[in-house]
Coordinates of C-alpha atoms (C1' of nucleotides) in Angstrom, one line a residue:
Chain X
M1 CA 123.7 184.2 29.4
F2 CA 122.7 185.2 32.7
M3 CA 124.4 185.5 36.4
N4 CA 122.1 185.3 39.5
S5 CA 122.9 188.0 41.8
R6 CA 121.0 189.3 44.1
T7 CA 121.7 193.6 42.5
K8 CA 121.8 194.8 39.2
T9 CA 121.9 198.6 38.6
F10 CA 119.9 199.7 35.3
P11 CA 121.2 203.2 34.0
V12 CA 118.2 205.0 33.6
R13 CA 117.9 209.0 33.8
D14 CA 115.0 211.5 34.5
Y15 CA 113.5 208.9 36.7
D16 CA 112.1 210.7 39.9
L17 CA 112.2 207.2 42.1
G18 CA 110.4 208.5 45.4
A19 CA 107.5 210.3 43.1
T20 CA 106.9 207.7 40.7
L21 CA 106.6 205.2 44.1
E22 CA 104.7 207.4 45.9
S23 CA 102.5 208.8 43.5
G24 CA 98.9 207.4 44.4
Q25 CA 99.9 204.4 41.9
A26 CA 101.0 201.2 43.7
F27 CA 100.5 201.7 47.2
R28 CA 103.3 199.1 48.9
W29 CA 106.4 200.6 48.7
K30 CA 107.7 202.3 52.3
C31 CA 110.2 204.6 52.5
G32 CA 113.6 203.5 54.1
E33 CA 116.9 205.2 55.0
G34 CA 117.8 206.6 51.4
S35 CA 116.0 203.6 49.0
W36 CA 112.3 202.1 49.3
V37 CA 111.3 198.7 50.0
G38 CA 108.0 196.8 48.1
V39 CA 107.0 193.0 46.8
I40 CA 106.9 192.8 43.4
G41 CA 104.8 189.5 42.3
T42 CA 106.4 187.1 45.2
R43 CA 109.9 189.0 45.0
W44 CA 111.0 191.4 47.9
V45 CA 113.2 194.6 46.6
R46 CA 115.0 197.6 47.2
L47 CA 115.6 199.8 45.1
R48 CA 117.6 202.9 45.2
S49 CA 118.5 205.6 42.6
D50 CA 121.2 207.6 42.4
E51 CA 123.0 209.9 39.4
F52 CA 124.1 207.0 37.7
G53 CA 120.8 205.0 37.5
I54 CA 118.4 203.0 39.9
T55 CA 119.9 199.7 41.8
A56 CA 117.4 196.5 43.3
E57 CA 118.5 194.3 45.5
T58 CA 116.4 191.3 46.6
A59 CA 116.6 188.7 49.4
E60 CA 117.1 185.9 47.0
P61 CA 119.4 185.4 43.9
V62 CA 117.8 186.4 40.9
A63 CA 118.8 185.4 37.2
D64 CA 116.3 186.8 34.8
W65 CA 115.6 191.1 35.8
D66 CA 112.9 191.6 33.2
W67 CA 110.3 191.8 35.9
L68 CA 111.8 194.6 37.3
R69 CA 112.5 196.2 34.0
D70 CA 108.7 195.9 33.5
Y71 CA 107.3 196.6 36.3
L72 CA 109.8 200.4 36.5
Q73 CA 108.8 200.9 32.8
L74 CA 112.7 201.7 32.2
D75 CA 112.6 201.6 28.4
V76 CA 110.2 204.9 28.2
D77 CA 111.6 207.3 26.8
I78 CA 110.6 210.2 29.4
S79 CA 111.4 212.4 27.2
Q80 CA 109.7 211.3 24.3
V81 CA 106.5 211.2 26.4
I82 CA 106.9 214.8 27.9
R83 CA 107.0 215.9 24.0
A84 CA 104.2 214.8 23.2
F85 CA 102.0 216.9 25.5
P86 CA 99.9 219.5 24.9
E87 CA 102.1 223.0 24.6
D88 CA 99.6 224.8 27.1
E89 CA 100.7 226.6 30.2
P90 CA 99.4 223.7 32.3
M91 CA 101.3 221.0 31.4
R92 CA 104.3 223.0 30.7
A93 CA 104.3 224.2 34.5
A94 CA 103.1 220.2 35.9
A95 CA 106.0 219.2 33.6
A96 CA 108.9 221.6 35.1
A97 CA 107.0 220.6 38.4
C98 CA 107.2 216.7 37.9
R99 CA 110.7 216.0 36.2
G100 CA 111.3 212.4 36.6
L101 CA 107.7 211.4 37.0
R102 CA 107.0 208.0 35.2
L103 CA 104.4 205.4 35.3
L104 CA 104.7 202.0 36.4
R105 CA 103.8 198.7 35.1
Q106 CA 101.9 196.7 37.7
E107 CA 100.5 192.9 37.8
P108 CA 96.9 193.5 36.7
W109 CA 94.8 191.2 39.4
E110 CA 96.1 194.0 42.2
C111 CA 95.5 196.6 40.6
L112 CA 92.6 196.2 39.5
A113 CA 91.9 195.2 43.9
S114 CA 93.4 198.2 44.9
F115 CA 92.1 199.7 43.5
I116 CA 88.6 199.0 44.1
L117 CA 90.2 200.0 47.7
S118 CA 90.8 203.0 46.7
S119 CA 87.4 204.7 46.7
T120 CA 87.0 207.9 48.5
K121 CA 90.1 207.2 50.2
Q122 CA 93.4 208.8 51.3
I123 CA 96.5 207.4 49.5
V124 CA 98.1 206.9 52.8
Q125 CA 94.9 204.6 53.9
I126 CA 94.5 202.9 51.2
R127 CA 98.2 201.7 51.8
Q128 CA 97.2 201.4 54.7
I129 CA 94.2 198.7 54.0
I130 CA 96.7 196.7 51.4
S131 CA 99.1 196.4 53.6
L132 CA 96.6 194.9 56.4
L133 CA 94.7 192.9 53.9
C134 CA 98.5 191.5 52.2
E135 CA 99.5 191.1 55.8
R136 CA 96.2 188.9 56.8
L137 CA 95.8 186.6 53.5
G138 CA 98.9 187.0 51.5
E139 CA 101.6 184.6 51.4
P140 CA 105.0 185.3 52.9
T141 CA 107.9 186.4 51.1
A142 CA 111.9 186.2 52.2
A143 CA 113.0 189.8 53.3
L144 CA 116.8 190.8 53.9
P145 CA 116.9 189.8 57.5
E146 CA 116.9 193.5 59.1
Y147 CA 113.5 194.2 57.2
A148 CA 109.9 193.2 58.3
P149 CA 108.3 190.3 57.3
A150 CA 106.9 190.7 53.7
Y151 CA 104.2 189.1 51.7
T152 CA 103.0 188.7 48.6
F153 CA 99.8 190.3 47.2
P154 CA 96.7 188.3 47.8
S155 CA 95.5 186.1 44.9
A156 CA 92.0 186.0 43.7
A157 CA 91.8 182.4 44.3
R158 CA 92.6 183.3 48.1
L159 CA 90.5 186.6 48.5
A160 CA 87.6 184.3 47.0
R161 CA 87.9 181.8 49.5
T162 CA 87.6 184.4 53.0
T163 CA 85.1 186.5 54.0
E164 CA 83.1 189.9 54.1
A165 CA 83.9 190.1 57.9
E166 CA 87.2 189.5 57.5
L167 CA 87.9 191.8 54.9
R168 CA 85.9 194.1 56.4
A169 CA 88.8 193.7 59.8
C170 CA 91.0 195.2 57.4
K171 CA 89.8 198.6 57.6
M172 CA 88.0 198.6 53.8
G173 CA 84.4 199.1 55.1
F174 CA 81.4 198.8 51.9
R175 CA 84.0 198.4 49.6
A176 CA 84.5 195.0 50.9
P177 CA 81.4 193.2 49.6
Y178 CA 82.5 194.8 46.7
L179 CA 86.7 193.1 46.5
L180 CA 84.5 189.5 47.6
A181 CA 82.8 189.6 45.0
T182 CA 85.2 190.7 42.4
A183 CA 87.8 188.4 43.4
R184 CA 85.0 185.4 42.6
Q185 CA 84.2 186.7 39.3
V186 CA 88.1 186.2 38.9
A187 CA 88.6 182.9 41.2
A188 CA 86.0 181.2 38.9
G189 CA 87.0 182.7 35.1
Q190 CA 83.9 185.1 34.4
F191 CA 86.5 187.5 34.9
D192 CA 89.9 186.6 33.3
P193 CA 92.9 189.5 33.8
A194 CA 94.7 188.4 31.2
A195 CA 92.4 188.5 28.8
V196 CA 90.9 192.0 29.1
G197 CA 94.7 193.7 28.3
Q198 CA 94.1 192.5 24.7
L199 CA 91.5 193.8 24.0
P200 CA 90.8 197.6 22.1
V201 CA 90.7 199.9 25.1
E202 CA 87.0 200.5 24.9
I203 CA 85.4 196.8 24.9
A204 CA 88.5 196.3 27.9
R205 CA 87.0 199.6 30.1
G206 CA 83.7 198.4 29.0
E207 CA 84.8 194.7 30.6
L208 CA 86.4 196.1 33.7
M209 CA 83.0 198.2 34.8
K210 CA 81.0 195.0 34.5
L211 CA 82.6 193.9 38.0
P212 CA 81.4 195.5 40.8
G213 CA 82.9 198.2 43.0
V214 CA 84.4 199.3 39.5
G215 CA 83.1 202.6 38.1
R216 CA 84.9 205.0 35.3
K217 CA 87.7 206.3 37.4
I218 CA 88.8 203.0 38.4
A219 CA 88.7 200.9 35.5
D220 CA 90.9 203.8 34.3
C221 CA 93.3 203.7 36.8
V222 CA 93.3 200.1 35.6
L223 CA 93.5 200.3 32.7
L224 CA 96.7 202.7 32.6
F225 CA 98.6 201.3 35.3
G226 CA 98.0 197.6 35.0
Y227 CA 97.7 197.6 31.6
G228 CA 99.6 200.3 29.9
F229 CA 96.9 201.8 28.2
Q230 CA 98.5 205.2 28.1
D231 CA 95.3 206.9 26.6
A232 CA 93.6 206.1 29.4
F233 CA 92.5 209.3 31.9
P234 CA 90.9 208.3 35.5
V235 CA 89.3 211.2 36.5
D236 CA 89.1 211.6 40.3
V237 CA 88.6 214.7 42.5
W238 CA 92.3 215.4 42.2
V239 CA 92.5 215.9 38.7
M240 CA 89.3 217.4 38.4
K241 CA 90.1 220.1 40.8
A242 CA 93.0 220.5 38.1
L243 CA 91.7 220.8 34.9
R244 CA 88.7 223.2 36.6
Q245 CA 91.7 225.0 37.9
L246 CA 94.1 224.8 35.0
Y247 CA 91.7 225.0 32.1
F248 CA 88.1 226.2 32.6
P249 CA 88.3 228.5 35.4
R250 CA 85.2 230.3 37.2
R251 CA 82.9 228.3 34.7
R252 CA 81.4 225.4 36.6
V253 CA 82.4 222.2 34.0
D254 CA 80.8 218.6 34.3
L255 CA 82.6 215.3 34.8
K256 CA 81.5 214.3 32.0
R257 CA 82.6 217.2 30.1
L258 CA 85.7 217.4 31.4
Q259 CA 86.2 214.0 30.1
S260 CA 85.3 214.2 26.9
F261 CA 88.1 217.7 26.8
A262 CA 90.8 214.9 28.1
A263 CA 89.8 212.7 25.6
S264 CA 90.6 215.0 22.5
H265 CA 93.3 217.8 24.5
F266 CA 95.9 215.4 25.6
G267 CA 96.9 213.4 23.2
P268 CA 98.7 209.5 22.9
C269 CA 100.4 210.1 26.1
A270 CA 97.3 211.2 28.0
G271 CA 98.1 209.0 30.9
Y272 CA 101.0 210.3 31.8
A273 CA 99.9 213.4 31.5
Q274 CA 97.2 213.0 34.0
Q275 CA 99.5 211.5 36.3
Y276 CA 102.4 214.9 36.0
L277 CA 98.5 217.0 36.5
F278 CA 97.6 214.6 39.8
H279 CA 101.1 215.2 41.1
Y280 CA 101.3 219.2 40.4
M281 CA 97.7 219.0 42.3
R282 CA 98.6 216.8 45.0
T283 CA 102.6 218.1 45.6
K284 CA 102.4 222.3 44.9
G285 CA 103.0 224.2 47.5
K286 CA 104.3 221.0 50.0
P287 CA 107.5 220.1 50.9
R288 CA 109.3 216.7 49.1
K289 CA 110.1 213.2 50.0
T290 CA 113.1 212.6 49.0
G291 CA 114.0 209.0 50.9
L292 CA 117.4 210.6 52.1
G293 CA 115.8 211.0 55.6
P294 CA 115.2 214.4 57.2
S295 CA 117.5 217.5 55.6
K296 CA 118.1 220.5 58.1
V297 CA 116.7 223.3 57.7
K298 CA 118.1 226.6 58.2
K299 CA 115.4 228.7 60.6
G300 CA 115.1 232.3 59.9
Chain H
dT1 C1' 84.9 220.3 65.3
dA2 C1' 83.7 219.1 60.6
dC3 C1' 84.8 218.4 55.9
dC4 C1' 87.1 216.0 53.1
dA5 C1' 90.0 211.4 50.6
dG6 C1' 93.0 209.0 43.2
dG7 C1' 83.9 206.7 44.0
dA8 C1' 80.2 203.4 42.5
dG9 C1' 75.1 202.2 43.0
dA10 C1' 70.5 202.1 44.1
dG11 C1' 66.7 205.5 44.3
dC12 C1' 64.5 209.4 42.2
dG13 C1' 61.9 212.9 39.5
Chain Z
dC1 C1' 69.4 210.8 31.5
dG2 C1' 70.8 214.0 35.6
dC3 C1' 70.8 214.7 40.9
dT4 C1' 71.2 213.3 45.4
dC5 C1' 72.3 209.9 49.0
dT6 C1' 74.6 205.8 51.3
dC7 C1' 78.0 203.4 52.1
dA8 C1' 83.8 203.2 56.7
dT9 C1' 86.8 204.8 58.1
dG10 C1' 90.9 207.3 58.9
dG11 C1' 93.6 212.4 58.5
dT12 C1' 94.1 216.7 58.7

DNA sequence: TACCAGGAGAGCG
DNA sequence: CGCTCTCATGGT
């Protein structure tokens, strides 16, 4: 028996909501005053975190919160994931530096489209492109009155009906024809995002890589963040830097070699290990975004 | 101002 | 194969 409500608290430990939402796996979360605001599927949602867990607030009453439990992967035992990491110094350092970092489970189409837009872009720019895309081509969805209008991520069918020029107007540049062609394949039923998740990971990766604008790296991101293949290990420039610096100092190792090293070294939760290394490399030496607003710093 | 960004694809030898 | 070049745009 369910009660319709607009808020719900999920008791969960070791969940760094801010790090997770800002770590370059999803691109639509906005950090407010002690909270994060975003759209999951058709629902606007505001999330906040404290020592008791994560509290969600929606604009419309909700009967069943499984969509959020699934998105946030609240049932994952992160300590078990971390125990599956290889026992080496780089992973110890990354796990210590990124305590509470999680993987999300995103809707496959949004994940695929988002990562097609990610190539050679900084995360801040990817967010800007996707924000424009959703404003212009997404469907409006209800948000709390004190917040900006919210939009869903545009469906493949909607994108298939637009033009390359309109996509380029969202500042996605040379990625526009890739996104358009992929959207058309999905809309035409030539590629079924739901079906791919049922395939063995190698086959699924091959299917994804047939799509225009999807190579090995983007395919691995979609496998990991959209389908939950936890052994997928996307190697981008940051992860390449991490692997070279932490595991192969002063040696020249090409991408192929790094990929085969990763495939054998990081175990069944390699995808998590990858995200920890990525976040570790990107944040070390930099101040952390807490979502609690500017903190007073003693000068000295 | 240069260099770089969660790359992919085409062209070349 | 493996290498190089281009693609578009904006942050640092």
